[in-house]
Short mmCIF file of N, CA and C in Angstrom, two decimals:
data_model
loop_
_atom_site.label_atom_id
_atom_site.label_comp_id
_atom_site.label_asym_id
_atom_site.label_seq_id
_atom_site.Cartn_x
_atom_site.Cartn_y
_atom_site.Cartn_z
N MET Z 1 120.69 56.34 83.22
CA MET Z 1 119.89 56.71 84.46
C MET Z 1 120.15 58.03 84.58
N ILE Z 2 121.64 58.45 84.80
CA ILE Z 2 121.73 59.84 85.12
C ILE Z 2 121.49 60.78 83.98
N ALA Z 3 121.70 60.17 82.75
CA ALA Z 3 121.23 61.10 81.43
C ALA Z 3 119.93 61.42 81.45
N ARG Z 4 118.82 60.73 82.06
CA ARG Z 4 117.55 60.86 81.96
C ARG Z 4 116.94 61.90 82.79
N ILE Z 5 117.78 62.06 83.90
CA ILE Z 5 117.30 63.08 85.07
C ILE Z 5 116.91 64.53 84.31
N PRO Z 6 118.16 64.98 83.58
CA PRO Z 6 117.90 66.51 83.06
C PRO Z 6 116.91 66.41 82.04
N GLN Z 7 116.65 65.40 81.16
CA GLN Z 7 115.55 65.30 80.29
C GLN Z 7 114.22 65.18 80.98
N GLN Z 8 114.17 64.47 82.10
CA GLN Z 8 112.90 64.41 82.72
C GLN Z 8 112.59 65.86 83.26
N THR Z 9 113.44 66.60 83.95
CA THR Z 9 113.12 67.71 84.48
C THR Z 9 112.86 68.88 83.56
N ARG Z 10 113.51 68.85 82.20
CA ARG Z 10 113.21 69.76 81.06
C ARG Z 10 111.89 69.42 80.83
N MET Z 11 111.38 68.24 80.67
CA MET Z 11 109.90 67.88 80.17
C MET Z 11 108.93 68.41 81.14
N LEU Z 12 109.43 68.32 82.40
CA LEU Z 12 108.47 68.94 83.37
C LEU Z 12 108.35 70.54 83.52
N ARG Z 13 109.74 71.00 83.07
CA ARG Z 13 109.79 72.49 83.34
C ARG Z 13 108.88 73.21 82.10
N VAL Z 14 109.12 72.28 81.01
CA VAL Z 14 108.27 72.73 79.76
C VAL Z 14 106.86 72.76 79.86
N ALA Z 15 106.63 71.52 80.44
CA ALA Z 15 104.86 71.17 80.74
C ALA Z 15 104.41 72.30 81.70
N GLY Z 16 104.98 72.65 82.92
CA GLY Z 16 104.82 73.62 83.71
C GLY Z 16 104.47 74.92 83.20
N GLN Z 17 105.62 75.38 82.27
CA GLN Z 17 105.56 76.51 81.47
C GLN Z 17 104.03 76.59 80.64
N GLN Z 18 103.75 75.41 80.10
CA GLN Z 18 102.61 75.34 79.17
C GLN Z 18 101.24 75.60 80.08
N VAL Z 19 101.28 74.92 80.93
CA VAL Z 19 100.07 75.10 82.07
C VAL Z 19 100.16 76.35 82.52
N ARG Z 20 101.25 77.21 82.92
CA ARG Z 20 100.83 78.44 83.23
C ARG Z 20 100.52 79.45 82.37
N HIS Z 21 100.87 79.28 81.10
CA HIS Z 21 100.58 80.08 80.10
C HIS Z 21 99.16 79.79 79.61
N ALA Z 22 98.61 78.54 79.67
CA ALA Z 22 97.40 78.23 79.14
C ALA Z 22 96.40 78.99 80.32
N SER Z 23 96.69 78.84 81.61
CA SER Z 23 95.82 79.14 82.62
C SER Z 23 95.54 80.67 83.06
N GLY Z 24 96.68 81.16 82.40
CA GLY Z 24 96.45 82.84 82.40
C GLY Z 24 95.69 83.17 81.50
N LEU Z 25 95.13 82.59 80.33
CA LEU Z 25 94.44 83.29 79.40
C LEU Z 25 93.09 83.25 80.05
N PRO Z 26 91.97 84.27 79.71
CA PRO Z 26 90.68 84.00 80.00
C PRO Z 26 90.01 83.44 78.91
N ILE Z 27 89.09 82.39 79.71
CA ILE Z 27 88.56 81.50 78.90
C ILE Z 27 87.01 81.80 79.06
N PRO Z 28 86.25 82.10 77.82
CA PRO Z 28 84.94 82.34 78.13
C PRO Z 28 84.04 81.18 77.98
N PRO Z 29 82.87 81.01 78.63
CA PRO Z 29 82.09 80.08 78.78
C PRO Z 29 81.47 79.58 77.25
N LYS Z 30 81.38 78.26 77.45
CA LYS Z 30 80.66 77.83 75.94
C LYS Z 30 79.26 77.99 76.29
N ILE Z 31 78.51 79.01 75.72
CA ILE Z 31 77.05 79.32 75.75
C ILE Z 31 76.42 78.61 74.69
N ALA Z 32 76.80 78.63 73.44
CA ALA Z 32 76.14 77.94 72.44
C ALA Z 32 77.11 76.87 71.89
N THR Z 33 76.69 75.82 72.25
CA THR Z 33 77.44 74.61 71.92
C THR Z 33 76.41 74.08 70.76
N PRO Z 34 76.98 73.17 69.69
CA PRO Z 34 76.01 72.57 68.89
C PRO Z 34 74.83 71.87 69.62
N LYS Z 35 75.15 71.05 70.56
CA LYS Z 35 74.07 70.33 71.32
C LYS Z 35 73.12 71.21 71.88
N SER Z 36 73.45 72.01 72.49
CA SER Z 36 72.38 73.21 73.30
C SER Z 36 71.77 73.71 72.32
N VAL Z 37 72.35 74.04 71.06
CA VAL Z 37 71.58 74.96 70.01
C VAL Z 37 70.40 73.92 69.57
N SER Z 38 70.92 72.77 69.08
CA SER Z 38 69.85 71.99 68.36
C SER Z 38 68.76 71.29 69.41
N GLY Z 39 68.98 71.56 70.70
CA GLY Z 39 68.12 70.86 71.61
C GLY Z 39 66.48 71.37 71.13
N GLY Z 40 65.80 70.31 71.72
CA GLY Z 40 64.40 70.59 71.40
C GLY Z 40 63.73 71.87 72.44
N SER Z 41 64.32 71.75 73.44
CA SER Z 41 63.89 72.76 74.38
C SER Z 41 64.05 74.12 74.50
N GLY Z 42 64.97 74.51 73.91
CA GLY Z 42 65.31 75.85 73.29
C GLY Z 42 66.71 76.18 74.57
N THR Z 43 66.67 75.84 75.61
CA THR Z 43 67.90 76.12 76.46
C THR Z 43 68.03 75.05 77.30
N SER Z 44 69.13 74.70 77.54
CA SER Z 44 69.80 73.59 78.39
C SER Z 44 70.10 74.06 79.84
N SER Z 45 70.22 73.25 80.76
CA SER Z 45 70.63 73.30 82.11
C SER Z 45 71.86 74.34 82.26
N SER Z 46 72.78 73.87 81.49
CA SER Z 46 74.04 74.56 81.58
C SER Z 46 74.09 76.01 81.07
N THR Z 47 73.18 76.25 79.92
CA THR Z 47 72.93 77.52 79.47
C THR Z 47 72.30 78.22 80.71
N GLU Z 48 71.51 77.79 81.24
CA GLU Z 48 70.63 78.52 82.16
C GLU Z 48 71.62 78.80 83.40
N ALA Z 49 72.62 77.85 83.76
CA ALA Z 49 73.43 78.16 84.78
C ALA Z 49 74.26 79.27 84.47
N VAL Z 50 74.80 79.58 83.10
CA VAL Z 50 75.53 80.44 82.77
C VAL Z 50 75.07 81.98 82.72
N VAL Z 51 73.76 81.81 82.33
CA VAL Z 51 72.98 82.95 82.28
C VAL Z 51 72.60 83.52 83.83
N ASN Z 52 72.16 82.57 84.88
CA ASN Z 52 72.17 82.79 86.17
C ASN Z 52 73.24 83.42 86.81
N PHE Z 53 74.51 82.81 86.43
CA PHE Z 53 75.83 83.28 86.94
C PHE Z 53 76.05 84.91 86.34
N TYR Z 54 75.88 85.15 85.30
CA TYR Z 54 75.77 86.42 84.87
C TYR Z 54 74.79 87.58 85.69
N LYS Z 55 73.89 87.03 85.48
CA LYS Z 55 72.63 87.73 86.26
C LYS Z 55 72.96 88.20 87.72
N SER Z 56 73.78 87.08 88.43
CA SER Z 56 73.99 87.34 89.93
C SER Z 56 75.19 88.45 89.86
N LEU Z 57 75.93 88.63 89.04
CA LEU Z 57 77.13 89.67 89.05
C LEU Z 57 76.77 91.18 89.30
N PRO Z 58 77.55 91.87 90.09
CA PRO Z 58 76.98 93.10 90.42
C PRO Z 58 76.87 94.18 89.23
N LYS Z 59 75.94 95.21 89.08
CA LYS Z 59 75.66 95.94 88.16
C LYS Z 59 76.37 97.29 88.52
N GLY Z 60 76.83 97.88 87.49
CA GLY Z 60 77.22 99.40 87.59
C GLY Z 60 78.77 99.26 87.95
N PRO Z 61 79.05 100.66 88.08
CA PRO Z 61 80.72 100.80 87.96
C PRO Z 61 81.17 100.32 89.25
N ALA Z 62 82.56 99.74 89.36
CA ALA Z 62 82.95 99.35 90.54
C ALA Z 62 83.23 100.29 91.70
N PRO Z 63 83.29 99.88 92.83
CA PRO Z 63 83.44 100.87 93.87
C PRO Z 63 84.70 101.53 94.14
N GLU Z 64 84.87 102.78 94.46
CA GLU Z 64 86.16 103.26 94.31
C GLU Z 64 87.13 102.65 95.53
N LYS Z 65 88.22 102.34 95.12
CA LYS Z 65 89.33 101.78 96.01
C LYS Z 65 89.80 102.67 96.85
N ARG Z 66 90.15 102.38 98.02
CA ARG Z 66 90.78 103.39 98.94
C ARG Z 66 92.18 103.48 98.69
N ALA Z 67 92.80 104.61 98.89
CA ALA Z 67 94.21 104.85 98.65
C ALA Z 67 95.18 104.01 99.71
N VAL Z 68 95.92 103.39 99.35
CA VAL Z 68 96.77 102.72 100.15
C VAL Z 68 98.18 102.95 99.86
N GLY Z 69 99.23 103.23 101.06
CA GLY Z 69 100.32 103.57 100.89
C GLY Z 69 100.73 105.07 100.53
N ILE Z 70 101.76 105.52 100.68
CA ILE Z 70 102.13 107.20 100.78
C ILE Z 70 101.87 107.37 99.32
N LYS Z 71 102.47 106.66 98.26
CA LYS Z 71 102.29 107.18 96.81
C LYS Z 71 100.95 107.55 96.50
N ALA Z 72 100.04 106.68 96.78
CA ALA Z 72 98.73 106.61 96.43
C ALA Z 72 97.96 107.83 97.00
N LYS Z 73 98.37 108.04 98.24
CA LYS Z 73 97.26 108.97 99.24
C LYS Z 73 97.96 110.31 98.93
N TYR Z 74 99.30 110.61 98.54
CA TYR Z 74 99.56 111.97 98.43
C TYR Z 74 100.07 112.20 96.87
N PHE Z 75 100.15 111.22 96.07
CA PHE Z 75 100.81 111.93 94.61
C PHE Z 75 99.98 111.30 93.67
N ASP Z 76 98.71 110.50 93.77
CA ASP Z 76 97.89 110.21 92.86
C ASP Z 76 96.58 110.38 93.02
N GLY Z 77 95.57 110.60 92.23
CA GLY Z 77 94.42 110.89 92.41
C GLY Z 77 93.88 112.14 92.73
N LYS Z 78 93.05 112.50 93.50
CA LYS Z 78 92.31 113.79 93.69
C LYS Z 78 93.45 114.64 94.67
N ASN Z 79 93.85 114.29 95.53
CA ASN Z 79 94.87 114.80 96.44
C ASN Z 79 96.23 114.97 95.92
N ALA Z 80 96.47 114.93 94.71
CA ALA Z 80 98.03 115.02 94.31
C ALA Z 80 98.47 116.15 94.42
N SER Z 81 99.73 116.10 95.14
CA SER Z 81 100.43 117.38 95.95
C SER Z 81 101.74 117.02 95.92
N GLY Z 82 102.71 118.07 95.93
CA GLY Z 82 104.17 118.16 96.19
C GLY Z 82 104.42 118.41 97.49
N LYS Z 83 103.50 118.72 98.58
CA LYS Z 83 103.83 119.04 99.90
C LYS Z 83 104.51 117.81 100.46
N PRO Z 84 104.14 116.77 100.66
CA PRO Z 84 105.12 115.59 101.19
C PRO Z 84 106.64 115.80 100.91
N ILE Z 85 106.84 116.07 99.44
CA ILE Z 85 108.31 116.13 99.08
C ILE Z 85 108.78 117.27 99.84
N LEU Z 86 108.34 118.28 99.85
CA LEU Z 86 108.87 119.56 100.60
C LEU Z 86 108.98 119.45 102.15
N ALA Z 87 108.02 118.68 102.84
CA ALA Z 87 108.05 118.31 104.35
C ALA Z 87 108.96 117.49 104.56
N THR Z 88 109.30 116.29 103.59
CA THR Z 88 110.48 115.56 103.86
C THR Z 88 111.87 116.12 103.60
N ILE Z 89 112.03 116.97 102.66
CA ILE Z 89 113.30 117.72 102.55
C ILE Z 89 113.50 118.81 103.69
N GLY Z 90 112.49 119.43 104.15
CA GLY Z 90 112.82 120.19 105.55
C GLY Z 90 113.09 119.57 106.72
N ALA Z 91 112.39 118.24 106.67
CA ALA Z 91 112.76 117.62 107.97
C ALA Z 91 114.28 117.01 107.95
N LEU Z 92 114.48 116.69 106.90
CA LEU Z 92 115.98 116.16 106.54
C LEU Z 92 117.03 117.13 106.79
N LEU Z 93 116.71 118.81 106.29
CA LEU Z 93 117.48 119.76 106.68
C LEU Z 93 117.44 120.00 108.11
N LEU Z 94 116.47 120.02 108.90
CA LEU Z 94 116.28 120.23 110.19
C LEU Z 94 117.28 119.16 111.11
N ILE Z 95 117.15 117.89 110.84
CA ILE Z 95 117.65 117.00 111.23
C ILE Z 95 119.26 116.91 111.17
N GLY Z 96 119.56 117.28 109.89
CA GLY Z 96 120.82 117.59 109.51
C GLY Z 96 121.51 118.51 110.20
N TYR Z 97 120.95 119.96 110.23
CA TYR Z 97 121.46 120.98 111.03
C TYR Z 97 121.59 120.70 112.43
N THR Z 98 120.64 120.03 113.09
CA THR Z 98 120.67 119.57 114.40
C THR Z 98 122.02 118.56 114.90
N ILE Z 99 122.38 117.72 113.90
CA ILE Z 99 123.29 117.08 113.98
C ILE Z 99 124.92 117.82 113.80
N GLU Z 100 124.85 118.61 112.95
CA GLU Z 100 125.90 119.64 112.76
C GLU Z 100 126.13 120.53 113.94
N TYR Z 101 124.96 120.85 114.41
CA TYR Z 101 125.25 122.01 115.73
C TYR Z 101 125.83 121.33 116.86
N ASN Z 102 125.28 120.19 117.02
CA ASN Z 102 125.71 119.33 118.26
C ASN Z 102 127.07 118.83 118.12
N GLY Z 103 127.50 118.53 116.86
CA GLY Z 103 128.95 118.15 116.60
C GLY Z 103 129.71 119.46 116.75
N HIS Z 104 129.34 120.60 116.22
CA HIS Z 104 130.13 121.88 116.55
C HIS Z 104 130.31 121.99 118.08
N LEU Z 105 129.16 121.73 118.93
CA LEU Z 105 129.56 122.37 120.27
C LEU Z 105 130.22 120.97 120.82
N LYS Z 106 130.45 120.02 120.54
CA LYS Z 106 131.42 118.94 121.14
C LYS Z 106 132.52 119.30 120.94
N TYR Z 107 132.86 119.78 119.45
CA TYR Z 107 134.37 120.23 119.06
C TYR Z 107 134.86 121.22 119.77
N HIS Z 108 134.08 122.36 119.96
CA HIS Z 108 134.47 123.48 120.70
C HIS Z 108 134.23 123.48 122.18
N LYS Z 109 134.02 122.30 122.88
CA LYS Z 109 133.51 122.02 124.27
C LYS Z 109 134.51 123.09 125.17
N ASN Z 110 135.89 122.94 124.71
CA ASN Z 110 136.64 123.40 125.96
C ASN Z 110 137.54 124.38 125.13
N ALA Z 111 137.39 124.71 123.93
CA ALA Z 111 138.35 125.66 123.33
C ALA Z 111 137.25 126.81 122.55
N HIS Z 112 137.76 127.85 122.41
CA HIS Z 112 136.98 128.86 121.62
C HIS Z 112 137.47 128.90 120.15
N HIS Z 113 136.86 129.66 119.44
CA HIS Z 113 137.10 129.73 117.95
C HIS Z 113 138.42 130.38 117.72
#
């Protein structure tokens, strides 16, 4: 009984991996099956459904996506620039200088150089 548990879990894990692998692949619709091609009417209802589906898809190029996030706004695309990096470095230098200056004032509060 105890020896079966690892084997069963291994089998479930392998089956799960197979399902994940199979579901990640794009599967095209079956448009021309032997049954629909040999039919007397020329087109079947399933073929019409597939054709109608593809007709209802939007035409033309995909709409341009809005930039989301700092990297996309400032470093990718049309507005690519190094100004945010320079502004960040400047802000860090200013903050660091302010901290050092205040520490210096506290150190020399009662005594001169």
